[in-house]
PDB file of C-alpha atoms in Angstrom:
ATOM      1  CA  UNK A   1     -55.537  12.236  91.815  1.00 73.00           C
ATOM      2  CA  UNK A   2     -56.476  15.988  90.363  1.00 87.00           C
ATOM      3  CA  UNK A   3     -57.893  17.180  92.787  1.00 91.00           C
ATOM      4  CA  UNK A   4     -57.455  20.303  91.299  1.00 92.00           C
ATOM      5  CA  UNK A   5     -59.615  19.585  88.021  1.00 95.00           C
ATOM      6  CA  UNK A   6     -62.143  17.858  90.720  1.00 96.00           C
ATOM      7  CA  UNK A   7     -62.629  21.486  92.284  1.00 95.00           C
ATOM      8  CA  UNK A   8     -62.943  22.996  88.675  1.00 96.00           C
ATOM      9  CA  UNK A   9     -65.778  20.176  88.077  1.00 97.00           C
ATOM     10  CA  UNK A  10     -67.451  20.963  91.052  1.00 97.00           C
ATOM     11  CA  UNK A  11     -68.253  24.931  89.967  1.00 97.00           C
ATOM     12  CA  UNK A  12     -68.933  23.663  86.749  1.00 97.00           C
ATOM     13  CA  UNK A  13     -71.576  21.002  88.052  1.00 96.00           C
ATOM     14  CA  UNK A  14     -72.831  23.626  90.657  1.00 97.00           C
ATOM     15  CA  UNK A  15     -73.789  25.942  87.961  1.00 96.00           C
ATOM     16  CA  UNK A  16     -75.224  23.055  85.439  1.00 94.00           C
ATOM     17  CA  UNK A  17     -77.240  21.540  87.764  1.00 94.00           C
ATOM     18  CA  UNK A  18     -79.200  24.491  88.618  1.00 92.00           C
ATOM     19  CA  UNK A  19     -80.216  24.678  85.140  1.00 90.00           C
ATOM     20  CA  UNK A  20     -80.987  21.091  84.287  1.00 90.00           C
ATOM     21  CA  UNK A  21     -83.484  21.236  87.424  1.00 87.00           C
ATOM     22  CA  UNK A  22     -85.144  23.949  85.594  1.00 87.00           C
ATOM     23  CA  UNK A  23     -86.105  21.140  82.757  1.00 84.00           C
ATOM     24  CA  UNK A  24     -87.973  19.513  85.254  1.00 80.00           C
ATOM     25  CA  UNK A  25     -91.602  19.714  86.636  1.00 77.00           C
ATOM     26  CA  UNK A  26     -92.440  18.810  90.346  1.00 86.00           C
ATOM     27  CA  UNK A  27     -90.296  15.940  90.654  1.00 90.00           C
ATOM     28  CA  UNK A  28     -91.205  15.602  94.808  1.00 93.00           C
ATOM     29  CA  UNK A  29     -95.026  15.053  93.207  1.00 93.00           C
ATOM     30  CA  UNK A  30     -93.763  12.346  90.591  1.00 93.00           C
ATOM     31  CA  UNK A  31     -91.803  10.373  93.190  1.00 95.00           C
ATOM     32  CA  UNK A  32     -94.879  10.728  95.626  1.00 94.00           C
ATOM     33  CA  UNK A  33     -97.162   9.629  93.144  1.00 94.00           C
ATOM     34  CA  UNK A  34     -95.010   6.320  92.212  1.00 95.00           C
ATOM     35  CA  UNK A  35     -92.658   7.809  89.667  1.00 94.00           C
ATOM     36  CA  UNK A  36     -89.146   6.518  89.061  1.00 95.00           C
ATOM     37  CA  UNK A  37     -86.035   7.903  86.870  1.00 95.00           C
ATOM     38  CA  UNK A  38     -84.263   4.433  86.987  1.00 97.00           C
ATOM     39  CA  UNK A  39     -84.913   2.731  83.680  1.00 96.00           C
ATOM     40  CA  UNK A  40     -85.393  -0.889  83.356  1.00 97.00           C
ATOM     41  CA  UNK A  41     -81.747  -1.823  83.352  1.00 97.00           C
ATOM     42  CA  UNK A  42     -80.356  -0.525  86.704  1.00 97.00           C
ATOM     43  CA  UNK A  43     -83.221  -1.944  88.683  1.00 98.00           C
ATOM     44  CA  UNK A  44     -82.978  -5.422  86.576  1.00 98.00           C
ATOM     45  CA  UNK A  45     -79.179  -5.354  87.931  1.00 98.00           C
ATOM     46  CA  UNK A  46     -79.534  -3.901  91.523  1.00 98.00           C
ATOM     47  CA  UNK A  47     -82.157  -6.767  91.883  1.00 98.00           C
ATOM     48  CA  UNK A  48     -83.907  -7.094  94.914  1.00 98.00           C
ATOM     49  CA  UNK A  49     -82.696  -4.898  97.731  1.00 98.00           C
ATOM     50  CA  UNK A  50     -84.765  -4.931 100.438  1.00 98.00           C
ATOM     51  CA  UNK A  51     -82.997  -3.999 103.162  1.00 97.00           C
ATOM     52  CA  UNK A  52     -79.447  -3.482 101.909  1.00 98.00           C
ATOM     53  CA  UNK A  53     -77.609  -0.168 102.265  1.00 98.00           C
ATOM     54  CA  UNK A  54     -76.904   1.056  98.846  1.00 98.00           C
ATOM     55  CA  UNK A  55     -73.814   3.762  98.412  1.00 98.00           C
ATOM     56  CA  UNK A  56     -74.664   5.801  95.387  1.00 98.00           C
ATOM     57  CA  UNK A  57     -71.417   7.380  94.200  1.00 98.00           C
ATOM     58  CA  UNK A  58     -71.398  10.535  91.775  1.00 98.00           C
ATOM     59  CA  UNK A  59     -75.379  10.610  92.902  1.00 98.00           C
ATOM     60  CA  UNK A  60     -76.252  14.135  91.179  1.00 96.00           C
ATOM     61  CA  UNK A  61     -79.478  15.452  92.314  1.00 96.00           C
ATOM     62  CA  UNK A  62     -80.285  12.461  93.945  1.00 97.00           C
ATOM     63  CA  UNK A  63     -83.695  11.075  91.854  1.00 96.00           C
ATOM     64  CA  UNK A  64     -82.270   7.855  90.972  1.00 97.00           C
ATOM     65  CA  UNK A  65     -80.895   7.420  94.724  1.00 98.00           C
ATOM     66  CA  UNK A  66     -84.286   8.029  95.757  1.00 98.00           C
ATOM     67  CA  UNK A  67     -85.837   5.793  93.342  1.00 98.00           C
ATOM     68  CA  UNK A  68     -83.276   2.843  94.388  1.00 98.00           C
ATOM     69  CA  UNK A  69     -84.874   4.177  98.317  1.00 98.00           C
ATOM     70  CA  UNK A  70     -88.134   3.411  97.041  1.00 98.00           C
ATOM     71  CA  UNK A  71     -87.268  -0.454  96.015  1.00 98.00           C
ATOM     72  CA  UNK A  72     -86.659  -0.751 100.173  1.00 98.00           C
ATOM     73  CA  UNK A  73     -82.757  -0.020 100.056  1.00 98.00           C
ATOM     74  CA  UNK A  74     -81.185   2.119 102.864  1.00 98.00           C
ATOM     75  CA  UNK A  75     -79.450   4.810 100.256  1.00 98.00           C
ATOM     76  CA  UNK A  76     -76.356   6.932 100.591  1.00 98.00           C
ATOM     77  CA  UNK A  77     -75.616   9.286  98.212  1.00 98.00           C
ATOM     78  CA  UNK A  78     -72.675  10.892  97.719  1.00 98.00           C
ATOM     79  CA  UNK A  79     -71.864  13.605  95.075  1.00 98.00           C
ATOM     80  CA  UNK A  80     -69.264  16.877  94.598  1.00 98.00           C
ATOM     81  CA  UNK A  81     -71.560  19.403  93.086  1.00 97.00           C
ATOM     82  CA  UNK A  82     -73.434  21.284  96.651  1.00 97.00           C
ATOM     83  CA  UNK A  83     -76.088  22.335  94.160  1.00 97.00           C
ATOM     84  CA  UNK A  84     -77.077  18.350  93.550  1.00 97.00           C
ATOM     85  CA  UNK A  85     -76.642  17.974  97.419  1.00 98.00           C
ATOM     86  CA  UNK A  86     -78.785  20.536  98.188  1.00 97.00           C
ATOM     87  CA  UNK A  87     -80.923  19.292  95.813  1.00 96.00           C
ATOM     88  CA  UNK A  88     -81.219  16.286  96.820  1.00 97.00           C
ATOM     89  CA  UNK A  89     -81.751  16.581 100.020  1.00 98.00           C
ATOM     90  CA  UNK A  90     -84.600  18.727  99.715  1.00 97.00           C
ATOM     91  CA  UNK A  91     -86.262  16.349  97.183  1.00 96.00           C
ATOM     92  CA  UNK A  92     -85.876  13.669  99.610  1.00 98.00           C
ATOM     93  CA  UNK A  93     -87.568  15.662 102.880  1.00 98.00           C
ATOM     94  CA  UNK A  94     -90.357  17.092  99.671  1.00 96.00           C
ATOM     95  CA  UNK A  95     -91.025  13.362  98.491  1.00 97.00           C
ATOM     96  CA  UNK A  96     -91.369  11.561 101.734  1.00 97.00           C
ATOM     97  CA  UNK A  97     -88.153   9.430 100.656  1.00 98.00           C
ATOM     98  CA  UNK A  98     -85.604   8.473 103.403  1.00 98.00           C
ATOM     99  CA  UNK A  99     -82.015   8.756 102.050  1.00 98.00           C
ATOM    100  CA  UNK A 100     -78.590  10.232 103.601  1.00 98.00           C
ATOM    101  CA  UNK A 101     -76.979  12.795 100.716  1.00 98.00           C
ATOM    102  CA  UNK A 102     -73.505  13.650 101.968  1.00 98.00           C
ATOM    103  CA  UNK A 103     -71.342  16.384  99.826  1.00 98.00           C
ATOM    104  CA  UNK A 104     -67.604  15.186  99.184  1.00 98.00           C
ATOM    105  CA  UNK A 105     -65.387  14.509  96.407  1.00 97.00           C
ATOM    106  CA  UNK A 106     -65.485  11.230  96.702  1.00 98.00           C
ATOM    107  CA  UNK A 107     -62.159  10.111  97.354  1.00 98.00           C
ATOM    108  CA  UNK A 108     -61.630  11.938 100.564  1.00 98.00           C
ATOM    109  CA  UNK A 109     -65.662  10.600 101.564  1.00 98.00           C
ATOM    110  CA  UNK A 110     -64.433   7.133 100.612  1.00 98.00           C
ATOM    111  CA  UNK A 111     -60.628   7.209 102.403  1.00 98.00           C
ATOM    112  CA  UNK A 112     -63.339   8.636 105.594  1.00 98.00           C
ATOM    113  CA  UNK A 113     -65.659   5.661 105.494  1.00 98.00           C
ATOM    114  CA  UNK A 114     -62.978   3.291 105.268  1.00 98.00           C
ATOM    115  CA  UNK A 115     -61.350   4.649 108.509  1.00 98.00           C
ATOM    116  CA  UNK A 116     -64.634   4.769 110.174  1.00 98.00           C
ATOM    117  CA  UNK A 117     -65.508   1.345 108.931  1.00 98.00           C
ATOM    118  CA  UNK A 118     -68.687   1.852 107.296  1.00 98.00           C
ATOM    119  CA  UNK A 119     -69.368  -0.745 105.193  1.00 98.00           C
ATOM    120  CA  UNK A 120     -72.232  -1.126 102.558  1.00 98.00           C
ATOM    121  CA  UNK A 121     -73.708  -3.821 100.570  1.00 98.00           C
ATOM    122  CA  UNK A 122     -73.897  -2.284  97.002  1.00 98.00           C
ATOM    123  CA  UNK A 123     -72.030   0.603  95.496  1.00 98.00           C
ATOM    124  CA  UNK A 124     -73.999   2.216  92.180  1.00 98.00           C
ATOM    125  CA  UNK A 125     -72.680   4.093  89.606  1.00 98.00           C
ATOM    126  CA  UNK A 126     -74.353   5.261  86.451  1.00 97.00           C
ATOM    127  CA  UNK A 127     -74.738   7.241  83.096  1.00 96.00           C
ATOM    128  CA  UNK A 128     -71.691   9.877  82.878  1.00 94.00           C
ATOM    129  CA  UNK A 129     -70.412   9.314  86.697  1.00 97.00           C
ATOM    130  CA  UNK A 130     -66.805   7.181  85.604  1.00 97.00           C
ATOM    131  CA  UNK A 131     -65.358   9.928  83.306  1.00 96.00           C
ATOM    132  CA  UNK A 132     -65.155  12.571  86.658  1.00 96.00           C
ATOM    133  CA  UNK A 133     -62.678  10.409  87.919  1.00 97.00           C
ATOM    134  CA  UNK A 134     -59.008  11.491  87.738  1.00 96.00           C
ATOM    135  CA  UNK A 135     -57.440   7.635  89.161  1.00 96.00           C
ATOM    136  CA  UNK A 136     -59.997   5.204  88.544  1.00 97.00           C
ATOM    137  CA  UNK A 137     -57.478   2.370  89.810  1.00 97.00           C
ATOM    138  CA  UNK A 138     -57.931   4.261  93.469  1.00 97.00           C
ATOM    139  CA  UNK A 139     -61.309   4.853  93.681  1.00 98.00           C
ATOM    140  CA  UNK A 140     -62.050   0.938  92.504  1.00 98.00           C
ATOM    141  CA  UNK A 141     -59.615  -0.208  95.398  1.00 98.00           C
ATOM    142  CA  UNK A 142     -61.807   2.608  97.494  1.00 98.00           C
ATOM    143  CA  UNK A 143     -64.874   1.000  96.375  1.00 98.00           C
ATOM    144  CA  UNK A 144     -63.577  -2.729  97.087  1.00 98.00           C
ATOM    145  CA  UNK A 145     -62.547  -1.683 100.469  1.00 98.00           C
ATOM    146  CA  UNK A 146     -66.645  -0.300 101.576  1.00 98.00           C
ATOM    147  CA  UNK A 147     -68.320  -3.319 100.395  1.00 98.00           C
ATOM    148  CA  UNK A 148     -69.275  -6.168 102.614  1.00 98.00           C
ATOM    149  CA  UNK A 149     -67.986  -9.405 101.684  1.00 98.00           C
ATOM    150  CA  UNK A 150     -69.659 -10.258  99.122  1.00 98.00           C
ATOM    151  CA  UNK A 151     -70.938  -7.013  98.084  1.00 98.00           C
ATOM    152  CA  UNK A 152     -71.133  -5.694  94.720  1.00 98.00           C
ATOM    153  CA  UNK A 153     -70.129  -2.856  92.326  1.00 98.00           C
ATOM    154  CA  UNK A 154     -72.769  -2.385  90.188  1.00 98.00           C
ATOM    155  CA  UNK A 155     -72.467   0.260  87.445  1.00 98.00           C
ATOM    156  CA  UNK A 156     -74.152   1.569  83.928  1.00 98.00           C
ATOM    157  CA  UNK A 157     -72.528   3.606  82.145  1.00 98.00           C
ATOM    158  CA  UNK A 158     -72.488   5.328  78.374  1.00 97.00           C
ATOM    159  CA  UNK A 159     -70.021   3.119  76.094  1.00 98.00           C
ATOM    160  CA  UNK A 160     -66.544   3.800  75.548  1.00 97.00           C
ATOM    161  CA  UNK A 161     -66.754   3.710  71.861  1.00 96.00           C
ATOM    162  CA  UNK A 162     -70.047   6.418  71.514  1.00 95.00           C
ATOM    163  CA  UNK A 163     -67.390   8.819  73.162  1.00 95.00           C
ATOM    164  CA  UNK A 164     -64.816   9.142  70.317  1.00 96.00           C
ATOM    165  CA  UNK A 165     -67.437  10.839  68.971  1.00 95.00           C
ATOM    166  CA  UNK A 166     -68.473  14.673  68.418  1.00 94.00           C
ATOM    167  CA  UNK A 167     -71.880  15.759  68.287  1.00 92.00           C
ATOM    168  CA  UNK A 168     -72.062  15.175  64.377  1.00 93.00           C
ATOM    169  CA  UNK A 169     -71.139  11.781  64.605  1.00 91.00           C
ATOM    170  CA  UNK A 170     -67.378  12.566  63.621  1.00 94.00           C
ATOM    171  CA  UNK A 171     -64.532  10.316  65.266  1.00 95.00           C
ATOM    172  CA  UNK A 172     -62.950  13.448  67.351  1.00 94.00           C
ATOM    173  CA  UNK A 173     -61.224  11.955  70.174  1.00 94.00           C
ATOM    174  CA  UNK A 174     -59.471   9.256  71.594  1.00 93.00           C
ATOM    175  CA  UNK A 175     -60.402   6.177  72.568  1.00 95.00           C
ATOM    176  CA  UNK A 176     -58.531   5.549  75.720  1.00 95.00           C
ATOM    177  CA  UNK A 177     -56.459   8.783  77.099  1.00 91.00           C
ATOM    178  CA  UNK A 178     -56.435   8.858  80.690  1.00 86.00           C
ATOM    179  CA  UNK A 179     -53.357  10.585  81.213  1.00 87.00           C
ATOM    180  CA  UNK A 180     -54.464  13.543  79.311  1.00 91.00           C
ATOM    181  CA  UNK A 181     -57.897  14.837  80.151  1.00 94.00           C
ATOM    182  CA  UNK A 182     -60.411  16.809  78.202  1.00 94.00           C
ATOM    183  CA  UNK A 183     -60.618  20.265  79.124  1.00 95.00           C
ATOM    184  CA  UNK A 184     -63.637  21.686  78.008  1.00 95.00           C
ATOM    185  CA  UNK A 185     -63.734  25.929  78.246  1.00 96.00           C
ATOM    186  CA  UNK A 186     -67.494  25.809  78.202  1.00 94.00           C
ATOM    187  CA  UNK A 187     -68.067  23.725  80.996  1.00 95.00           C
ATOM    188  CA  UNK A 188     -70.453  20.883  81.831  1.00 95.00           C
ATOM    189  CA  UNK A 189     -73.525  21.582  79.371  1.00 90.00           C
ATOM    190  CA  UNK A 190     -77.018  21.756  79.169  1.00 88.00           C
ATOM    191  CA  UNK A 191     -77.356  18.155  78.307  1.00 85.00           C
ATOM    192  CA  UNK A 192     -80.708  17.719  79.697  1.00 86.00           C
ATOM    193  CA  UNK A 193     -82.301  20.417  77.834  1.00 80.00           C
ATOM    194  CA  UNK A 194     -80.981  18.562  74.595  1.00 77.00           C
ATOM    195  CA  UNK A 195     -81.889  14.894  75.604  1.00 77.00           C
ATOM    196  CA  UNK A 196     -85.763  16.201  74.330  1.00 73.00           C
ATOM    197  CA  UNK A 197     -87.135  14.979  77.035  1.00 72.00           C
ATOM    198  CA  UNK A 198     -84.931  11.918  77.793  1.00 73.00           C
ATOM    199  CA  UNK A 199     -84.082  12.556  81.006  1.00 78.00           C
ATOM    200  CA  UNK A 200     -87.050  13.686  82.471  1.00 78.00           C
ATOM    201  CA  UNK A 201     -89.576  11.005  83.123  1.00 80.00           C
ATOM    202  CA  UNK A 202     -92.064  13.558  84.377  1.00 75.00           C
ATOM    203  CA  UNK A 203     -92.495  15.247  81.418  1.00 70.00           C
ATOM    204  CA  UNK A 204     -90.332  18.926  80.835  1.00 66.00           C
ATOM    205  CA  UNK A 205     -92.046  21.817  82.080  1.00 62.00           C
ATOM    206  CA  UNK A 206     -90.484  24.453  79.893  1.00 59.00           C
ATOM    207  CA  UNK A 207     -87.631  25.369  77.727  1.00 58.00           C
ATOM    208  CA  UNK A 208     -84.503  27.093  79.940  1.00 57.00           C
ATOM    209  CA  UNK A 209     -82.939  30.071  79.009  1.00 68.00           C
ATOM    210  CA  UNK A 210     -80.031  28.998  76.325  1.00 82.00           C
ATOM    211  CA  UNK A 211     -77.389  28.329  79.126  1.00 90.00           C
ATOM    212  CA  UNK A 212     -73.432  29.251  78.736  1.00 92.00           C
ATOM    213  CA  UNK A 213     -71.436  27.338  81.556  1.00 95.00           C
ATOM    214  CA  UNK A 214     -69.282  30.048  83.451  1.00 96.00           C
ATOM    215  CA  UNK A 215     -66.981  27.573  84.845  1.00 97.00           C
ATOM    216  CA  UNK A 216     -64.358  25.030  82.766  1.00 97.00           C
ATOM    217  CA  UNK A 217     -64.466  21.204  83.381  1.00 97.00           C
ATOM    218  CA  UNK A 218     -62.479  18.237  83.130  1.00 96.00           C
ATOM    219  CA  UNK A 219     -63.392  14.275  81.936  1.00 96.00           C
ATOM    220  CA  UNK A 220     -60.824  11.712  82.059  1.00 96.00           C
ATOM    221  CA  UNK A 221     -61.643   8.766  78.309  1.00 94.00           C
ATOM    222  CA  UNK A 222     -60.975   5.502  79.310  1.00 96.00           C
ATOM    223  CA  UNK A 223     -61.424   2.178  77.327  1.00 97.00           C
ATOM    224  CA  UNK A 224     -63.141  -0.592  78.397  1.00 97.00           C
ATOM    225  CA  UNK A 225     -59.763  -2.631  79.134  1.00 97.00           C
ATOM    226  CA  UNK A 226     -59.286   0.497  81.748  1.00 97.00           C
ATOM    227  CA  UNK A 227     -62.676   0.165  83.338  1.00 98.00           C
ATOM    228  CA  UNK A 228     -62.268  -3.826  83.754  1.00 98.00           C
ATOM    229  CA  UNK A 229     -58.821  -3.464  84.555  1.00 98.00           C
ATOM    230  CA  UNK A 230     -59.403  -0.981  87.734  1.00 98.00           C
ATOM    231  CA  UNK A 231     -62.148  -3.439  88.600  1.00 98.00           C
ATOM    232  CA  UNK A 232     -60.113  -6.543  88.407  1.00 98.00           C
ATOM    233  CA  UNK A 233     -57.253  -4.504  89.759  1.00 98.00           C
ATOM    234  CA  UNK A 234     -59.701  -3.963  92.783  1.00 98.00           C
ATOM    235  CA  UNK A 235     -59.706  -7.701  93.475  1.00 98.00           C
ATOM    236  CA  UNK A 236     -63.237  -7.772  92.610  1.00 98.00           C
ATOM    237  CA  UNK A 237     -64.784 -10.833  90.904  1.00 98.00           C
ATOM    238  CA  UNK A 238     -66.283  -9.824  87.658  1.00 98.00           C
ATOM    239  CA  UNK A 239     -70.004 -11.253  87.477  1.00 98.00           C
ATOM    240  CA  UNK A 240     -71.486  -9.378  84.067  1.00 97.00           C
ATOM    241  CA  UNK A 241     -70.413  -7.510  81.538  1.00 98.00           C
ATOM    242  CA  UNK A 242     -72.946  -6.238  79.175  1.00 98.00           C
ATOM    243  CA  UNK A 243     -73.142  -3.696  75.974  1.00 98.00           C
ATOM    244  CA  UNK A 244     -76.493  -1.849  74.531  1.00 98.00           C
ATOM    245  CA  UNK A 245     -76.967  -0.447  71.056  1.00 97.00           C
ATOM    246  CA  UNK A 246     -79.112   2.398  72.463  1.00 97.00           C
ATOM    247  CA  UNK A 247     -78.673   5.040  74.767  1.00 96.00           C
ATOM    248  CA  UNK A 248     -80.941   5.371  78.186  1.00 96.00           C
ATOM    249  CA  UNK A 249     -81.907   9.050  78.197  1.00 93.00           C
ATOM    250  CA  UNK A 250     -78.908  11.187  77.174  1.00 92.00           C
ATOM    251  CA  UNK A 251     -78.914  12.173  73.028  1.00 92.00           C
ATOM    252  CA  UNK A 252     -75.306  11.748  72.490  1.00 92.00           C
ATOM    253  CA  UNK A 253     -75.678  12.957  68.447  1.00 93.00           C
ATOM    254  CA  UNK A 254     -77.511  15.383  66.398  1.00 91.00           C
ATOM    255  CA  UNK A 255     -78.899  12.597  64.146  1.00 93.00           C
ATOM    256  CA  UNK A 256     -80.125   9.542  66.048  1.00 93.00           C
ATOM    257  CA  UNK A 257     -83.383   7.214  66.182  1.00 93.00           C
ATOM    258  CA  UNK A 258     -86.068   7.564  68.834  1.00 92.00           C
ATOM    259  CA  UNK A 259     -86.992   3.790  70.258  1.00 94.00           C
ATOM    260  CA  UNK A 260     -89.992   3.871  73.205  1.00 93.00           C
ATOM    261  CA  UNK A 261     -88.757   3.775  76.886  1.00 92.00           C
ATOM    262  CA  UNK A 262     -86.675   7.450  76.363  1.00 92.00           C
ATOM    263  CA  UNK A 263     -84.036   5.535  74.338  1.00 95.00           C
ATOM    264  CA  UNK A 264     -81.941   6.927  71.262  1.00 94.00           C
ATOM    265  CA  UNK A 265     -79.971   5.084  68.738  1.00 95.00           C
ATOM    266  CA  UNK A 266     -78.752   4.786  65.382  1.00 92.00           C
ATOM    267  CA  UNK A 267     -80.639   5.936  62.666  1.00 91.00           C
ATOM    268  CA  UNK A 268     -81.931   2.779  60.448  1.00 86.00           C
ATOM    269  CA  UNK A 269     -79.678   3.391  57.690  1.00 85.00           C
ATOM    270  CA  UNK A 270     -76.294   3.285  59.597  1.00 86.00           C
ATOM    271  CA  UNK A 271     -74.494   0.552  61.478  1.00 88.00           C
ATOM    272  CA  UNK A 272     -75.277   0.291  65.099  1.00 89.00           C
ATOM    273  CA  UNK A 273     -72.483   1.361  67.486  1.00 92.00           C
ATOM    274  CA  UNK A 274     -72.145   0.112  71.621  1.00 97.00           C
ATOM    275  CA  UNK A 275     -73.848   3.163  73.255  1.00 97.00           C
ATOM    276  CA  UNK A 276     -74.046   1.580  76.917  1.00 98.00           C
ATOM    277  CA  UNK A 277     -72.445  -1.009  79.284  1.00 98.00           C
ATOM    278  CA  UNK A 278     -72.687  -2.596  82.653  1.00 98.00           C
ATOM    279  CA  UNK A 279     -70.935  -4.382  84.842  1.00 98.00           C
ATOM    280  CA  UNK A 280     -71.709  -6.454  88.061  1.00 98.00           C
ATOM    281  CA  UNK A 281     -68.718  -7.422  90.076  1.00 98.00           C
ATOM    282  CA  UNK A 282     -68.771  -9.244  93.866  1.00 98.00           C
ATOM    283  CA  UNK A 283     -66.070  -9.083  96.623  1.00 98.00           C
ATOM    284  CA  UNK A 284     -65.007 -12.019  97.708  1.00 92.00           C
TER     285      UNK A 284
END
């Protein structure tokens, strides 16, 4: 593990998330009033859970670990950034929603929770959360060792393949390149304010100032053989394995096509690409 880099993401995500919260109207109002940020897909594969305890790793700000509260789950959330923390915990005390939002890296909260037994039915991942993660063959074996016989790993997550990617559509980087990281000077970006609106359900309440990122980051590019691997690697029992041609929220190109639901894709005249996966796998 980096645990270095993981320090460098966390001042980088500190300063980000203040700013992406910005984008956002009165979100303690939307999720009183019945509003969700979970699209369609995560709830489909969470299914009912009533009653289980849900660990939500890499939770941000907390809004989808609250909207996974809100389907009856008992909801830990666990994240690096002690802005998103913060965040979140006011959001859930502001909303009404009962969740625990714990700040950790989350190896250290997971080699914790393992000592002290906890034990949880689900762990969720989604949308940008597996790329923070300097030894994704630990943290899967982490993850194995918290769930409850069979438990599950549930994750979505933004597709391999859209990452090789720049902005402009050009194939930049590599595929699978876990050894070396990317090392980005400007930091963990405003991607919020450029989604248009993607990622915020409630509707945006007004354009931040243009934001420069003080603070460096890190992300780790793996291929999908890396992701499955850790996962089988884990002893886990791979259920589903999915890909989407769209994208749920996040604009990852200048040029793409609007669908309805806060979805991008490829424009018409171009051939579609894998923009998303998931992946449901059960301990034995």
């Amino acid at each position: 593990m980096q645990t270095d880099l993981h320090e460098r993401n966390r001042l980088s995500w500190n300063a980000a998330t203040v700013v992406h919260n910005l984008h956002k109207p009165d979100q303690a109002a939307f999720l009183r009033g019945g509003g969700s940020t979970l699209f369609e897909e995560e709830i489909a594969l969470l299914g009912d859970v009533r009653g289980q305890e849900v660990l939500h790793l890499l939770c941000n700000s907390g809004q989808d670990s609250l909207g996974i509260a809100a389907l009856g789950a008992a909801v830990t959330g666990v994240d690096i950034s002690d802005e998103a923390i913060a965040f979140a915990r006011r959001l859930s005390e502001e909303s009404g929603i009962a969740a625990s939002f714990e700040r950790s890296d989350v190896y250290p909260w997971l080699d914790a929770a393992i000592t002290e037994g906890r034990r949880f039915d689900i762990v969720f991942a989604s949308y940008g959360a597996l790329c923070w993660l300097s030894d994704l063959d630990e943290w899967m074996k982490r993850v194995a060792a918290v769930l409850k016989p069979g438990g599950r790993f549930v994750c979505i997550e933004f597709h391999p393949v859209a990452m090789i990617f720049d902005e402009e559509g050009k194939h930049a980087f590599h595929y699978s390149k876990p050894d070396e990281p990317l090392l980005w000077d400007n930091g963990v970006s405003d991607y919020v304010g450029a989604s248009e609106g993607g990622l915020v359900p409630s509707g945006v309440s007004g354009q931040a100032a243009p934001f420069v990122n003080p603070h460096p980051c890190a992300e780790f590019q793996r291929g999908v053989a890396d992701i499955l691997g850790a996962i089988l690697g884990a002893r886990l029992q791979l259920a589903e394995f999915r890909e989407y041609p769209y994208s749920n929220g996040w604009k990852p190109y200048t040029e793409m096509g609007a669908l309805p639901g806060r979805r991008w894709t490829a424009l018409d005249d171009r051939p579609s690409l894998p923009l998303m996966y998931s992946v449901v796998a059960r301990k034995g």
